[in-house]
Short mmCIF file of C-alpha atoms and ligand atoms in Angstrom, two decimals:
data_model
loop_
_atom_site.label_atom_id
_atom_site.label_comp_id
_atom_site.label_asym_id
_atom_site.label_seq_id
_atom_site.Cartn_x
_atom_site.Cartn_y
_atom_site.Cartn_z
CA UNK I 1 4.70 -2.68 -3.77
CA UNK I 2 5.49 -2.43 -0.06
CA UNK I 3 2.84 -1.26 2.38
CA UNK I 4 3.33 0.10 6.12
CA UNK I 5 3.13 -2.05 9.20
CA UNK I 6 0.01 -0.75 10.48
CA UNK I 7 -1.69 -1.44 6.96
CA UNK I 8 -0.30 -5.09 6.99
CA UNK I 9 -1.33 -5.50 10.60
CA UNK I 10 -4.99 -4.42 9.82
CA UNK I 11 -5.04 -6.87 6.64
CA UNK I 12 -3.49 -9.60 8.49
CA UNK I 13 -5.99 -9.41 11.66
CA UNK I 14 -9.01 -9.45 8.95
CA UNK I 15 -7.51 -12.96 8.21
CA UNK I 16 -7.46 -13.99 11.80
CA UNK I 17 -4.19 -13.31 12.93
CA UNK I 18 -3.98 -11.63 16.28
CA UNK I 19 -2.25 -8.09 16.70
CA UNK I 20 -1.90 -5.62 19.49
CA UNK I 21 -4.53 -2.59 19.87
CA UNK I 22 -3.18 0.34 18.13
CA UNK I 23 -3.86 3.69 16.47
CA UNK I 24 -2.33 5.94 13.87
CA UNK I 25 -1.09 9.25 14.75
CA UNK I 26 0.16 12.39 12.58
CA UNK I 27 1.36 14.51 15.38
CA UNK I 28 2.81 14.26 18.98
CA UNK I 29 -0.69 15.16 20.49
CA UNK I 30 -2.47 12.76 18.35
CA UNK I 31 -0.06 10.03 19.29
CA UNK I 32 -0.58 10.53 23.33
CA UNK I 33 -4.49 10.77 22.23
CA UNK I 34 -4.30 7.37 20.57
CA UNK I 35 -2.47 5.81 23.91
CA UNK I 36 -5.25 7.44 26.23
CA UNK I 37 -8.00 6.39 23.97
CA UNK I 38 -6.36 2.56 24.14
CA UNK I 39 -5.92 2.70 27.59
CA UNK I 40 -3.07 0.43 29.72
CA UNK I 41 0.06 1.75 30.94
CA UNK I 42 2.87 1.04 28.22
CA UNK I 43 2.94 1.74 24.74
CA UNK I 44 5.35 1.53 21.68
CA UNK I 45 5.81 4.51 19.26
CA UNK I 46 6.63 3.24 15.86
CA UNK I 47 7.84 5.03 13.01
CA UNK I 48 5.86 3.96 9.78
CA UNK I 49 8.64 3.51 6.99
CA UNK I 50 8.86 1.23 4.22
CA UNK I 51 12.06 -0.62 5.92
CA UNK I 52 12.67 -2.99 8.60
CA UNK I 53 15.46 -2.76 11.42
CA UNK I 54 13.57 0.45 13.07
CA UNK I 55 13.94 -0.80 16.52
CA UNK I 56 17.74 -0.25 16.34
CA UNK I 57 17.93 2.86 14.60
CA UNK I 58 15.69 4.74 17.05
CA UNK I 59 12.04 4.13 15.00
CA UNK I 60 10.53 1.84 17.65
CA UNK I 61 10.44 3.31 21.44
CA UNK I 62 8.79 1.99 24.75
CA UNK I 63 6.79 4.87 26.67
CA UNK I 64 5.09 4.87 29.70
CA UNK I 65 3.12 8.34 29.97
CA UNK I 66 1.97 11.05 27.68
CA UNK I 67 5.25 13.24 27.72
CA UNK I 68 7.28 10.18 26.83
CA UNK I 69 4.98 9.51 24.23
CA UNK I 70 5.02 13.24 22.51
CA UNK I 71 9.08 13.36 23.07
CA UNK I 72 9.24 9.72 21.25
CA UNK I 73 6.79 11.04 18.45
CA UNK I 74 8.61 14.39 17.94
CA UNK I 75 12.09 12.78 17.67
CA UNK I 76 10.55 10.87 14.79
CA UNK I 77 8.08 12.82 12.85
CA UNK I 78 9.15 14.61 9.74
CA UNK I 79 12.90 13.33 10.02
CA UNK I 80 14.84 10.68 7.75
CA UNK I 81 14.96 7.16 9.63
CA UNK I 82 18.18 5.48 8.55
CA UNK I 83 18.14 1.84 9.22
CA UNK I 84 20.35 -0.85 8.04
CA UNK I 85 17.77 -1.63 5.11
CA UNK I 86 17.08 2.02 3.83
CA UNK I 87 20.74 3.17 2.72
CA UNK I 88 22.30 6.04 3.93
CA UNK I 89 19.74 8.72 2.66
CA UNK I 90 16.94 7.02 5.00
CA UNK I 91 13.13 7.12 4.76
CA UNK I 92 10.84 9.95 5.54
CA UNK I 93 8.58 9.58 8.71
CA UNK I 94 5.28 10.97 8.11
CA UNK I 95 3.10 8.44 10.05
CA UNK I 96 3.31 6.87 13.54
CA UNK I 97 1.73 3.81 14.90
CA UNK I 98 0.89 3.69 18.40
CA UNK I 99 0.70 0.46 20.05
CA UNK I 100 -0.09 -1.52 23.21
CA UNK I 101 2.94 -3.18 24.91
CA UNK I 102 2.74 -6.74 24.92
CA UNK I 103 4.43 -9.14 27.63
CA UNK I 104 6.80 -11.09 25.66
CA UNK I 105 7.47 -14.77 26.66
CA UNK I 106 9.29 -15.68 23.42
CA UNK I 107 10.00 -14.55 19.72
CA UNK I 108 9.40 -16.39 16.59
CA UNK I 109 10.58 -15.61 12.98
CA UNK I 110 7.89 -16.34 10.53
CA UNK I 111 8.17 -15.60 6.91
CA UNK I 112 5.73 -16.56 3.47
CA UNK I 113 7.70 -16.29 0.45
CA UNK I 114 7.33 -17.27 -3.22
CA UNK I 115 9.53 -20.40 -3.77
CA UNK I 116 10.47 -20.31 -7.33
CA UNK I 117 12.00 -23.79 -7.39
CA UNK I 118 8.84 -25.50 -6.23
CA UNK I 119 6.52 -22.91 -7.78
CA UNK I 120 4.72 -22.79 -4.44
CA UNK I 121 4.27 -20.52 -1.39
CA UNK I 122 6.60 -21.51 1.37
CA UNK I 123 6.57 -21.05 4.84
CA UNK I 124 10.16 -20.08 6.66
CA UNK I 125 10.01 -20.02 10.19
CA UNK I 126 12.39 -20.28 13.21
CA UNK I 127 12.35 -20.20 16.99
CA UNK I 128 15.00 -17.66 16.73
CA UNK I 129 12.95 -14.67 16.36
CA UNK I 130 14.04 -10.81 16.84
CA UNK I 131 17.09 -11.17 14.33
CA UNK I 132 17.05 -10.80 10.89
CA UNK I 133 16.26 -13.81 8.61
CA UNK I 134 19.66 -13.22 6.72
CA UNK I 135 21.28 -13.52 10.41
CA UNK I 136 19.42 -16.44 11.41
CA UNK I 137 20.55 -18.14 8.09
CA UNK I 138 24.07 -17.55 8.76
CA UNK I 139 24.52 -18.03 12.72
CA UNK I 140 21.49 -20.62 13.44
CA UNK I 141 20.74 -22.45 10.10
CA UNK I 142 19.59 -25.30 11.93
CA UNK I 143 16.82 -23.55 13.61
CA UNK I 144 14.75 -22.73 10.45
CA UNK I 145 11.55 -24.76 9.65
CA UNK I 146 10.69 -24.66 5.95
CA UNK I 147 7.40 -25.93 4.31
CA UNK I 148 5.98 -25.98 0.91
CA UNK I 149 2.19 -25.58 0.60
CA UNK I 150 -0.11 -27.40 -1.88
CA UNK I 151 -1.86 -24.69 -4.02
CA UNK I 152 -4.75 -27.25 -4.70
CA UNK I 153 -5.42 -28.06 -1.09
CA UNK I 154 -4.07 -24.82 0.77
CA UNK I 155 -2.28 -25.00 4.14
CA UNK I 156 -3.73 -28.03 6.16
CA UNK I 157 -3.96 -28.18 9.69
CA UNK I 158 -1.71 -31.29 10.14
CA UNK I 159 1.17 -29.28 8.32
CA UNK I 160 0.46 -25.94 10.34
CA UNK I 161 0.39 -28.34 13.49
CA UNK I 162 3.83 -29.81 12.61
CA UNK I 163 5.20 -26.31 12.13
CA UNK I 164 3.88 -25.02 15.41
CA UNK I 165 5.68 -28.73 17.17
CA UNK I 166 8.89 -27.67 15.49
CA UNK I 167 9.21 -24.20 16.78
CA UNK I 168 8.53 -25.59 20.25
CA UNK I 169 5.04 -24.17 20.60
CA UNK I 170 3.19 -25.28 23.80
CA UNK I 171 0.08 -27.34 23.49
CA UNK I 172 -2.06 -24.38 24.84
CA UNK I 173 -1.00 -22.26 22.14
CA UNK I 174 -0.98 -24.56 19.32
CA UNK I 175 -4.80 -23.83 18.02
CA UNK I 176 -3.80 -20.16 18.19
CA UNK I 177 -0.77 -20.87 15.94
CA UNK I 178 -2.77 -23.01 13.48
CA UNK I 179 -4.88 -19.93 13.00
CA UNK I 180 -1.87 -17.34 12.56
CA UNK I 181 -0.26 -19.51 10.01
CA UNK I 182 -3.73 -20.15 7.78
CA UNK I 183 -4.53 -16.47 8.07
CA UNK I 184 -1.35 -15.46 7.06
CA UNK I 185 -1.15 -17.99 4.31
CA UNK I 186 -4.86 -16.87 3.12
CA UNK I 187 -3.89 -13.25 2.93
CA UNK I 188 -0.83 -13.80 1.02
CA UNK I 189 -3.15 -16.06 -1.64
CA UNK I 190 -5.98 -14.03 -1.76
CA UNK I 191 -4.32 -10.57 -2.16
CA UNK I 192 -1.54 -11.74 -4.51
CA UNK I 193 1.15 -11.08 -2.10
CA UNK I 194 4.68 -11.83 -2.70
CA UNK I 195 5.92 -11.70 0.70
CA UNK I 196 4.13 -11.77 4.20
CA UNK I 197 6.91 -11.53 7.25
CA UNK I 198 6.28 -11.36 10.73
CA UNK I 199 9.23 -10.70 13.05
CA UNK I 200 8.82 -11.29 15.56
CA UNK I 201 5.63 -13.28 16.32
CA UNK I 202 5.45 -13.50 19.77
CA UNK I 203 4.17 -16.03 22.30
CA UNK I 204 3.03 -13.89 25.23
CA UNK I 205 3.11 -14.55 28.92
CA UNK I 206 -0.35 -15.83 28.85
CA UNK I 207 -0.08 -18.17 25.85
CA UNK I 208 -1.24 -15.98 23.25
CA UNK I 209 0.22 -15.61 19.57
CA UNK I 210 0.59 -11.92 18.77
CA UNK I 211 2.03 -10.39 15.50
CA UNK I 212 4.27 -7.41 17.02
CA UNK I 213 5.68 -6.46 13.23
CA UNK I 214 4.30 -7.19 9.73
CA UNK I 215 5.58 -6.56 6.30
CA UNK I 216 3.60 -7.40 3.14
CA UNK I 217 4.99 -6.94 -0.08
CA UNK I 218 2.69 -7.39 -3.46
CA UNK I 219 2.96 -8.43 -7.13
CA UNK I 220 2.77 -5.02 -8.95
CA UNK I 221 1.44 -6.88 -11.99
CA UNK I 222 -1.74 -8.12 -9.85
CA UNK I 223 -2.48 -4.51 -8.58
CA UNK I 224 -4.89 -3.88 -11.14
CA UNK I 225 -7.50 -6.34 -9.54
CA UNK I 226 -6.74 -5.42 -6.11
CA UNK I 227 -7.52 -2.00 -5.91
CA UNK I 228 -8.11 -2.09 -2.11
CA UNK I 229 -4.36 -3.12 -1.67
CA UNK I 230 -3.38 -0.30 -4.76
CA UNK I 231 -4.79 2.23 -2.83
CA UNK I 232 -2.23 1.58 0.14
CA UNK I 233 0.57 3.20 -1.87
CA UNK I 234 2.59 5.48 0.01
CA UNK I 235 4.81 7.51 -2.80
CA UNK I 236 6.52 9.21 0.32
CA UNK I 237 8.29 5.96 0.91
CA UNK I 238 9.34 5.53 -2.70
CA UNK I 239 12.35 6.74 -5.23
CA UNK I 240 10.38 9.79 -6.86
CA UNK I 241 12.29 8.88 -10.22
CA UNK I 242 10.87 5.47 -9.67
CA UNK I 243 7.26 6.46 -8.81
CA UNK I 244 7.20 8.93 -11.55
CA UNK I 245 8.50 5.88 -14.07
CA UNK I 246 6.01 3.51 -12.62
CA UNK I 247 3.24 5.67 -13.35
CA UNK I 248 4.42 6.04 -16.99
CA UNK I 249 4.60 2.37 -17.36
CA UNK I 250 8.23 2.41 -17.59
CA UNK I 251 10.57 -0.01 -15.80
CA UNK I 252 13.12 2.34 -13.95
CA UNK I 253 15.86 1.76 -11.21
CA UNK I 254 17.66 4.83 -10.11
CA UNK I 255 21.59 4.54 -9.57
CA UNK I 256 24.26 6.94 -8.34
CA UNK I 257 26.22 7.71 -11.61
CA UNK I 258 25.67 10.10 -14.33
CA UNK I 259 25.31 8.54 -17.68
CA UNK I 260 21.58 8.04 -18.28
CA UNK I 261 20.55 4.97 -19.99
CA UNK I 262 17.33 4.45 -22.36
CA UNK I 263 17.34 0.84 -23.14
CA UNK I 264 14.98 -2.03 -24.85
CA UNK I 265 14.60 -4.89 -22.75
CA UNK I 266 16.16 -5.76 -19.30
CA UNK I 267 19.00 -7.86 -20.62
CA UNK I 268 20.31 -5.51 -22.78
CA UNK I 269 19.48 -2.66 -20.16
CA UNK I 270 21.88 -4.88 -17.98
CA UNK I 271 24.58 -5.32 -20.45
CA UNK I 272 24.58 -1.68 -21.36
CA UNK I 273 25.22 -0.68 -17.67
CA UNK I 274 27.87 -3.30 -17.61
CA UNK I 275 29.63 -1.67 -20.44
CA UNK I 276 29.61 1.60 -19.50
CA UNK I 277 31.43 0.58 -16.30
CA UNK I 278 33.76 -1.35 -18.37
CA UNK I 279 34.73 1.84 -20.53
CA UNK I 280 35.01 3.90 -16.96
CA UNK I 281 31.77 5.73 -16.59
CA UNK I 282 28.87 5.27 -14.39
CA UNK I 283 25.29 4.77 -15.47
CA UNK I 284 22.63 6.90 -13.70
CA UNK I 285 19.74 4.15 -14.18
CA UNK I 286 18.62 1.16 -15.36
CA UNK I 287 15.53 1.88 -17.96
CA UNK I 288 13.84 -0.57 -20.17
CA UNK I 289 11.29 1.01 -22.29
CA UNK I 290 9.88 -2.19 -23.31
CA UNK I 291 8.86 -3.76 -26.70
CA UNK I 292 6.86 -1.69 -29.40
CA UNK I 293 7.91 1.64 -28.14
CA UNK I 294 6.16 4.76 -29.69
CA UNK I 295 7.96 7.88 -30.25
CA UNK I 296 5.91 9.57 -27.40
CA UNK I 297 7.14 6.71 -24.97
CA UNK I 298 10.43 7.54 -26.18
CA UNK I 299 10.27 11.03 -25.29
CA UNK I 300 8.81 10.43 -22.05
CA UNK I 301 11.58 8.13 -21.47
CA UNK I 302 13.87 10.99 -22.04
CA UNK I 303 12.32 13.54 -20.03
CA UNK I 304 12.50 11.07 -17.30
CA UNK I 305 16.06 10.51 -17.42
CA UNK I 306 16.86 14.19 -17.97
CA UNK I 307 15.01 15.09 -14.79
CA UNK I 308 17.56 13.39 -12.75
CA UNK I 309 19.78 16.22 -11.74
CA UNK I 310 22.73 14.02 -11.65
CA UNK I 311 22.65 12.96 -15.38
CA UNK I 312 25.29 14.62 -17.57
CA UNK I 313 25.02 12.43 -20.40
CA UNK I 314 22.51 10.35 -22.14
CA UNK I 315 22.86 6.96 -24.01
CA UNK I 316 20.00 5.38 -26.20
CA UNK I 317 20.94 1.96 -26.64
CA UNK I 318 18.16 -0.04 -28.76
CA UNK I 319 18.22 -3.59 -30.39
CA UNK I 320 15.10 -3.53 -32.15
CA UNK I 321 12.93 -6.66 -32.58
CA UNK I 322 9.42 -5.66 -32.16
CA UNK I 323 10.55 -1.96 -31.58
CA UNK I 324 11.24 0.38 -34.57
CA UNK I 325 14.36 2.41 -34.94
CA UNK I 326 12.50 4.84 -37.06
CA UNK I 327 10.04 5.42 -33.90
CA UNK I 328 12.87 5.57 -31.34
CA UNK I 329 14.78 8.21 -33.75
CA UNK I 330 11.39 10.17 -33.76
CA UNK I 331 10.98 9.64 -30.24
CA UNK I 332 14.92 11.12 -29.55
CA UNK I 333 14.16 13.73 -31.99
CA UNK I 334 10.75 14.76 -30.47
CA UNK I 335 12.29 14.93 -27.14
CA UNK I 336 15.41 17.21 -28.17
CA UNK I 337 13.35 19.76 -30.16
CA UNK I 338 10.96 20.09 -27.26
CA UNK I 339 13.79 20.78 -24.82
CA UNK I 340 17.34 21.04 -25.98
CA UNK I 341 19.69 19.59 -23.62
CA UNK I 342 23.45 20.93 -22.73
CA UNK I 343 24.67 17.47 -22.38
CA UNK I 344 26.08 14.42 -24.71
CA UNK I 345 23.23 12.37 -26.60
CA UNK I 346 24.53 9.21 -27.71
CA UNK I 347 22.67 7.00 -29.91
CA UNK I 348 22.74 3.13 -30.92
CA UNK I 349 20.30 1.84 -33.38
CA UNK I 350 20.21 -1.67 -34.57
CA UNK I 351 17.51 -3.85 -36.14
CA UNK I 352 14.03 -3.25 -37.46
CA UNK I 353 13.96 0.15 -39.78
CA UNK I 354 17.43 0.79 -38.85
CA UNK I 355 17.91 2.86 -42.07
CA UNK I 356 15.09 4.95 -41.57
CA UNK I 357 16.16 5.22 -38.00
CA UNK I 358 19.75 7.00 -38.77
CA UNK I 359 18.21 9.01 -41.66
CA UNK I 360 15.94 10.75 -38.97
CA UNK I 361 18.65 11.21 -36.80
CA UNK I 362 21.18 12.68 -39.50
CA UNK I 363 18.49 15.00 -41.13
CA UNK I 364 17.42 16.45 -37.78
CA UNK I 365 20.63 18.22 -37.67
CA UNK I 366 20.81 17.78 -33.70
CA UNK I 367 24.38 17.31 -32.41
CA UNK I 368 23.58 13.44 -31.68
CA UNK I 369 26.43 11.24 -31.45
CA UNK I 370 25.88 7.97 -33.20
CA UNK I 371 27.15 4.57 -32.58
CA UNK I 372 27.13 1.18 -34.23
CA UNK I 373 27.95 -0.96 -31.72
CA UNK I 374 27.33 -1.50 -27.84
CA UNK I 375 30.72 -0.94 -27.33
CA UNK I 376 31.34 1.96 -29.37
CA UNK I 377 28.27 3.55 -27.78
CA UNK I 378 29.55 2.73 -24.16
CA UNK I 379 33.18 4.30 -25.13
CA UNK I 380 32.02 7.35 -26.92
CA UNK I 381 29.47 7.97 -24.14
CA UNK I 382 32.10 8.22 -21.51
CA UNK I 383 34.83 10.17 -23.67
CA UNK I 384 31.77 12.56 -24.71
CA UNK I 385 30.81 12.78 -21.14
CA UNK I 386 34.56 13.28 -19.91
CA UNK I 387 35.20 15.88 -22.60
CA UNK I 388 31.79 17.46 -21.73
CA UNK I 389 33.01 17.91 -18.01
CA UNK I 390 36.12 19.17 -18.99
CA UNK I 391 34.97 22.03 -21.14
CA UNK I 392 32.49 23.06 -18.38
CA UNK I 393 35.37 22.89 -15.44
CA UNK I 394 37.13 25.60 -18.14
CA UNK I 395 34.27 27.70 -18.60
CA UNK I 396 33.53 27.86 -14.91
CA UNK I 397 37.44 28.65 -14.43
CA UNK I 398 36.99 31.49 -17.08
P1 LIG X 401 11.74 -3.62 13.47
O1 LIG X 401 11.80 -4.75 12.80
O2 LIG X 401 11.61 -2.51 12.12
O3 LIG X 401 12.87 -3.12 14.16
P2 LIG X 401 9.93 -4.12 15.32
O4 LIG X 401 8.11 -3.87 14.89
O5 LIG X 401 10.20 -5.64 15.19
O6 LIG X 401 10.41 -3.26 14.34
O7 LIG X 401 10.02 -3.88 16.73
C1 LIG X 401 11.54 -4.13 17.17
C2 LIG X 401 11.23 -4.79 18.51
O8 LIG X 401 10.33 -3.79 19.34
C3 LIG X 401 10.50 -6.07 18.43
O9 LIG X 401 11.51 -7.13 18.04
C4 LIG X 401 9.96 -6.26 19.92
O10 LIG X 401 10.91 -6.65 20.71
C5 LIG X 401 9.80 -4.75 20.41
N1 LIG X 401 8.36 -4.60 20.22
C6 LIG X 401 7.54 -3.95 18.92
N2 LIG X 401 6.08 -3.82 19.03
C7 LIG X 401 6.01 -4.19 20.23
C8 LIG X 401 4.82 -4.22 21.27
N3 LIG X 401 3.74 -3.84 20.68
N4 LIG X 401 5.15 -4.75 22.50
C9 LIG X 401 6.39 -4.95 22.99
N5 LIG X 401 7.31 -4.96 22.41
C10 LIG X 401 7.27 -4.88 21.12
MG1 LIG X 402 10.49 -6.38 13.02
#
């Protein structure tokens, strides 16, 4: 789960990281009020969306008076911000963060990630701040400093000082840098984060170390024990199809094609998507219904896939081990009885209780296309979808 910049800053500041003074605003008037409240003579108005690259896309604006703040705020609020990280559809801007402008001496990149090779939290930093890490690793790979942290001892002072030294931090700022690094590490570990990124972390003209941007991502599987993090979720920033699925315990990723997929197991879901493509079709989603799926769960998955307006055919592909083909078949029949669907439905069942499953489908009297293998299922789905499209076009012409 991702959170907003202002939320990440609030969390990090509780762990000792210095952030600029700032306030949240939902309207241009409120934005101007926040600046007045804060004092000073220069502010930054920042669109709060779950994506980086806002600066280059017009989502971060420097303002020097009330009018500029209100103009900047009106230009962002209620609009979609398209950055290189959002995809062409962009992300809606409903909240703004108004922040005091900080006098920057130099910008640093600082990231904390999970390194799967060493199975430890890893610090990735670079003296080349302001750029995205992908650009830094392509253009200036030698500027990147890495360090893994021993979970038993945590981030040691000497290790933090070494990183500060490698980044060329002046002795006057070293202590502040050590506090910043240790604060980020503790926030990461104590809150079950999977990523903390501060880009840029800046050294100010008066030698302070301040986080000007902040991004935190949390482990979804740990949210049950981090209710104060879980409540920061902002559904306006998520693909509605995906949040709907997540709320129902289904693992779903929306795609751009038109053949909806209902599959068990992530590996089989990937293989199904590949096979559909191979057969000349485009999958509309990745959906893993998991193991031991009840008929109700299968019916839920059906409703979810169907709710995507792009879906024009649905392929159910189940290789049952822990799952039971009869339950899956019952779920399919239940969903279709509840709400008949005017599109081809293709079902391939294999494994546990397959005979019972086939029998339920056959006896339902519903127009379900059955297939025995994955290849056959994909071929039939694409063929049925094409035939259906042709009929629809003819009907429209008449
Ligand atoms: P994004 O990464 O989404 O583009 P940032 O928060 O990193 O957004 O802002 C982009 C740039 O704007 C930063 O690299 C920094 O140079 C400048 N900036 C952001 N916040 C401040 C601030 N409070 N004071 C001064 N400059 C800022
Ligand atoms: Mg940034």
